[in-house]
Backbone as ProteinMPNN parsed JSONL, in Angstrom:
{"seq_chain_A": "XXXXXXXXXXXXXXXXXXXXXXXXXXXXXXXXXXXXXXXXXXXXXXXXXXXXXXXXXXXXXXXXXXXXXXXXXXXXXX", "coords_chain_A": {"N_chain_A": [[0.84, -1.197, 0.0], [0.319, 2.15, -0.66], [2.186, 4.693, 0.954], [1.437, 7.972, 2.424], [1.863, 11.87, 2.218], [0.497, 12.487, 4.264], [-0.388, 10.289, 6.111], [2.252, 10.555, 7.233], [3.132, 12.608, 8.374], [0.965, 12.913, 9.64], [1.971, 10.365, 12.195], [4.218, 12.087, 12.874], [3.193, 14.195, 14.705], [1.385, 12.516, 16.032], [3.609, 11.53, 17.319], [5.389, 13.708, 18.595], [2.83, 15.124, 20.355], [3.132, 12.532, 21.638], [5.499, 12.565, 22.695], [6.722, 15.26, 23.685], [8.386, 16.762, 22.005], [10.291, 17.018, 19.004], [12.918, 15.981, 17.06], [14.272, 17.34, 14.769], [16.907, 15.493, 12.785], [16.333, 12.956, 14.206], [13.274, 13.064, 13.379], [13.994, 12.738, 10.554], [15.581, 10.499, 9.802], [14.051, 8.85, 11.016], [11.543, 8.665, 9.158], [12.406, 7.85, 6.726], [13.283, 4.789, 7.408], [10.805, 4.02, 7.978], [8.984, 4.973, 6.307], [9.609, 5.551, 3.751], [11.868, 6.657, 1.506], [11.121, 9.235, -0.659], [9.981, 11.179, 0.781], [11.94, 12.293, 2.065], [14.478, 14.922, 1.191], [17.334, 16.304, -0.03], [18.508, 19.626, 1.067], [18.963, 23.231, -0.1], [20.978, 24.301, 1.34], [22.767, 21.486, 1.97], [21.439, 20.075, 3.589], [19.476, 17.278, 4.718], [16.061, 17.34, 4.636], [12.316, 17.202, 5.239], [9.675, 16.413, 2.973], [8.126, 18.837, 1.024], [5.114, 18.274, 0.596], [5.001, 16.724, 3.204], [5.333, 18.463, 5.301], [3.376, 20.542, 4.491], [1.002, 18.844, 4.675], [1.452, 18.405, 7.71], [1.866, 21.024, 8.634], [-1.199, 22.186, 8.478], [-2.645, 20.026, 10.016], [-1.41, 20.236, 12.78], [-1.971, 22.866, 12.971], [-1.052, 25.114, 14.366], [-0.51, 24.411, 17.196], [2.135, 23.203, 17.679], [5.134, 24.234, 17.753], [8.657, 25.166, 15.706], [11.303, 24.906, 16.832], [14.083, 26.606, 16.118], [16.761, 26.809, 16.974], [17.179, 24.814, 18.114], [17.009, 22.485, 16.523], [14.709, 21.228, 16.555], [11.029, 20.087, 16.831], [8.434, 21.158, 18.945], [5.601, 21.174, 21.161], [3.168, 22.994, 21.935]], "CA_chain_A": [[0.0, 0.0, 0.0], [1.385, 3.558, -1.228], [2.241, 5.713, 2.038], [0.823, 9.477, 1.824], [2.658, 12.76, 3.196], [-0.749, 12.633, 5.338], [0.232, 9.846, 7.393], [3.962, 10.848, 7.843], [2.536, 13.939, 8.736], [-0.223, 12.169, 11.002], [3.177, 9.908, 12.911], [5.216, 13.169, 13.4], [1.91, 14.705, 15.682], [1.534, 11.43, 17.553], [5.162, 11.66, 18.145], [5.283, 15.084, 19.634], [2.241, 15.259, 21.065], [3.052, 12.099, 23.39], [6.642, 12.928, 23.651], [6.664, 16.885, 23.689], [9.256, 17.452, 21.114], [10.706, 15.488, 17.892], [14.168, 16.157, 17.002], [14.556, 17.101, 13.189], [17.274, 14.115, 12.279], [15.133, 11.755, 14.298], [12.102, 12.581, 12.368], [14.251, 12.492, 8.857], [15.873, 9.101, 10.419], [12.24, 7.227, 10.861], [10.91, 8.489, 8.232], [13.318, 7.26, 5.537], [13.638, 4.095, 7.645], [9.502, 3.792, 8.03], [7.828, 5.778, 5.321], [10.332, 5.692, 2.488], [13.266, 8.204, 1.176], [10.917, 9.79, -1.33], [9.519, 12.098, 1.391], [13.477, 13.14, 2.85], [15.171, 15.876, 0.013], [18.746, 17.241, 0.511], [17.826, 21.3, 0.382], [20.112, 24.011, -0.841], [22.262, 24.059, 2.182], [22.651, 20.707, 1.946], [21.073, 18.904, 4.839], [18.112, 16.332, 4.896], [14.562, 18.04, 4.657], [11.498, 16.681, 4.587], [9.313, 16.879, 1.464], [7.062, 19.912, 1.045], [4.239, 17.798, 0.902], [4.751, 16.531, 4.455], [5.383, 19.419, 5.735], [2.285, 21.149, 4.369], [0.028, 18.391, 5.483], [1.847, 18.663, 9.18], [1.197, 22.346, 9.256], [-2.937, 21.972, 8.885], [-2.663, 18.906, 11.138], [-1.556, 20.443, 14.221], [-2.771, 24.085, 13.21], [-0.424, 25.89, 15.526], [0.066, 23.83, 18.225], [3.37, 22.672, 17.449], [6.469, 25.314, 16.86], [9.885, 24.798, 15.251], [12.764, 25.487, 17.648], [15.129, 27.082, 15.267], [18.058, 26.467, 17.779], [17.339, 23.137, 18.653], [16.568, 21.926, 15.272], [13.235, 20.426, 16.654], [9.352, 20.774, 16.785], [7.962, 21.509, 20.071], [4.14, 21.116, 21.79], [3.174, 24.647, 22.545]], "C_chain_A": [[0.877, 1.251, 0.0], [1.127, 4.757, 0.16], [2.132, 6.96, 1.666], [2.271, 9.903, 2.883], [1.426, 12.663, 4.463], [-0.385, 12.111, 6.639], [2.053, 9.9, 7.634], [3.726, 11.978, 8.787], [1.764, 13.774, 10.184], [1.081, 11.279, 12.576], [3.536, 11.136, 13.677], [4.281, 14.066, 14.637], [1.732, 14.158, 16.69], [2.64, 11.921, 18.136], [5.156, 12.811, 19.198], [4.532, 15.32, 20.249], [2.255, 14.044, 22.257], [4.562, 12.664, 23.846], [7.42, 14.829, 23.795], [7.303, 17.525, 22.701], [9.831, 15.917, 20.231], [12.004, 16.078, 17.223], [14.418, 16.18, 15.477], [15.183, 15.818, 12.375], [16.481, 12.988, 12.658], [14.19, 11.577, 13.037], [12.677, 12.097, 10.582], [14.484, 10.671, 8.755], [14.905, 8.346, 9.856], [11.46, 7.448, 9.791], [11.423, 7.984, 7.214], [13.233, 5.902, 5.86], [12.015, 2.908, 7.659], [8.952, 4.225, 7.293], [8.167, 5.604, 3.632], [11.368, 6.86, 2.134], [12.405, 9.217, 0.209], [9.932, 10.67, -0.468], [10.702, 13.031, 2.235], [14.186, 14.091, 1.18], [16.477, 16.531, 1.079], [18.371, 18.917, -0.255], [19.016, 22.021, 0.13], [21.104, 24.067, -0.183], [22.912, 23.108, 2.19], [22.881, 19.68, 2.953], [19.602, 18.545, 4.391], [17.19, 17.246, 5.298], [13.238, 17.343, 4.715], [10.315, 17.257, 3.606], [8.599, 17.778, 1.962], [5.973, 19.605, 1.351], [4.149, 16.837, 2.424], [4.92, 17.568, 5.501], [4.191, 20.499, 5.9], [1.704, 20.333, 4.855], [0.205, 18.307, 7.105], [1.396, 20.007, 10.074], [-0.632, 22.354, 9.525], [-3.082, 21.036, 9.95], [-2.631, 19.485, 12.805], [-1.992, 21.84, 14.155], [-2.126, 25.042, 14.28], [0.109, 25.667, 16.649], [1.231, 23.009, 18.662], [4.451, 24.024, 16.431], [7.492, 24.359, 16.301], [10.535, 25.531, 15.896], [13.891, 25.298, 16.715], [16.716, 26.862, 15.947], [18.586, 25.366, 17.761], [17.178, 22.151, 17.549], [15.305, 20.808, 15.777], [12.121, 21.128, 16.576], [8.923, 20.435, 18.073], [6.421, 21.37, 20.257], [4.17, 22.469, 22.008], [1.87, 24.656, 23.212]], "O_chain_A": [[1.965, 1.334, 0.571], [0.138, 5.476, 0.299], [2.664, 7.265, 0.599], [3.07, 9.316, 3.612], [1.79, 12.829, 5.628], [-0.156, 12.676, 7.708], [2.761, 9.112, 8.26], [4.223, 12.065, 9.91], [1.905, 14.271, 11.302], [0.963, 11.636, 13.748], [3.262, 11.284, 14.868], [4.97, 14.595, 15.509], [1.773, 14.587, 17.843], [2.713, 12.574, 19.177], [4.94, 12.72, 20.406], [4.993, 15.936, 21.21], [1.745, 14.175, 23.37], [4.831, 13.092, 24.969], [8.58, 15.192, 23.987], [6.996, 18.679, 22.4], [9.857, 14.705, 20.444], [11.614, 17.118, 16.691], [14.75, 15.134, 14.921], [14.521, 15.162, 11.571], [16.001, 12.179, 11.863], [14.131, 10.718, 12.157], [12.085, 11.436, 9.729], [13.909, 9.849, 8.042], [14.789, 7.61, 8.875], [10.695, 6.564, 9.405], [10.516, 7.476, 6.554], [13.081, 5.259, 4.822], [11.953, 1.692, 7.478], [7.8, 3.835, 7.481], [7.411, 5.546, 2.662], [11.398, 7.93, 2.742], [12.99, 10.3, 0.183], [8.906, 10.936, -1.093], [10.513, 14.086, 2.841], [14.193, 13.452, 0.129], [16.563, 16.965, 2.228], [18.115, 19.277, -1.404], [20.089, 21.418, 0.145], [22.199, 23.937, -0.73], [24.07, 23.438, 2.446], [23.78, 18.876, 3.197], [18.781, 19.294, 3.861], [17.434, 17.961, 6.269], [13.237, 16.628, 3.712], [10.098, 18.466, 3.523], [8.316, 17.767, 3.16], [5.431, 20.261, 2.241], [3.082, 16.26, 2.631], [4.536, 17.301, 6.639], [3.961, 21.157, 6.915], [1.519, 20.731, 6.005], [-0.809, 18.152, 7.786], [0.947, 20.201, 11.204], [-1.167, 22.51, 10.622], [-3.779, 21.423, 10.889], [-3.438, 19.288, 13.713], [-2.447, 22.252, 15.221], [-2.87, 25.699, 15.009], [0.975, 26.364, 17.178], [1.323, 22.326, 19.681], [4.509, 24.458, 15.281], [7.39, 23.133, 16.329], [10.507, 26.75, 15.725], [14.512, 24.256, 16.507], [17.708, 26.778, 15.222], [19.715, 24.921, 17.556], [17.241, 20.953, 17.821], [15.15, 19.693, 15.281], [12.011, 22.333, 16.351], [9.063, 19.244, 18.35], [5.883, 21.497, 19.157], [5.224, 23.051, 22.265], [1.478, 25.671, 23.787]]}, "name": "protein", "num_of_chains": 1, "seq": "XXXXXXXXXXXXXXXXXXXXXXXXXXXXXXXXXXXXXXXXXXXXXXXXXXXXXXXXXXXXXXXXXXXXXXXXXXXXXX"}
């Protein structure tokens, strides 16, 4: 069965919402390792990203209630 950005998107929510925060490489990690590589992209800087399309379905998903700690390279519960 063909995995969406939806549920990568849907994972990364669980994740943080039970464990408060999700650690950028982690999430690139499990998702390559659980979802497939065709949702991880190397971006212009060139470090591991994940795709646009999981990203956009992540943002509607939690709707605000999850930041990006620019420091910490993670996503946070807020």
């Amino acid at each position: 069965m063909e995995v969406t950005a939806q549920e990568v998107a849907e994972w990364m929510v669980k994740e943080i919402k039970f464990t408060g925060t999700l650690r950028q490489e982690d999430a690139i990690e499990y998702v390559k390792a659980h979802f497939g590589e065709q949702f991880v992209f190397v971006n212009e800087n060139g470090n591991s990203s994940l795709s646009k399309d999981v990203k956009k379905a992540f943002r509607k998903l939690h709707g605000g209630r999850i930041a990006w700690d620019r420091d910490g390279f993670l996503w946070a519960w807020t």
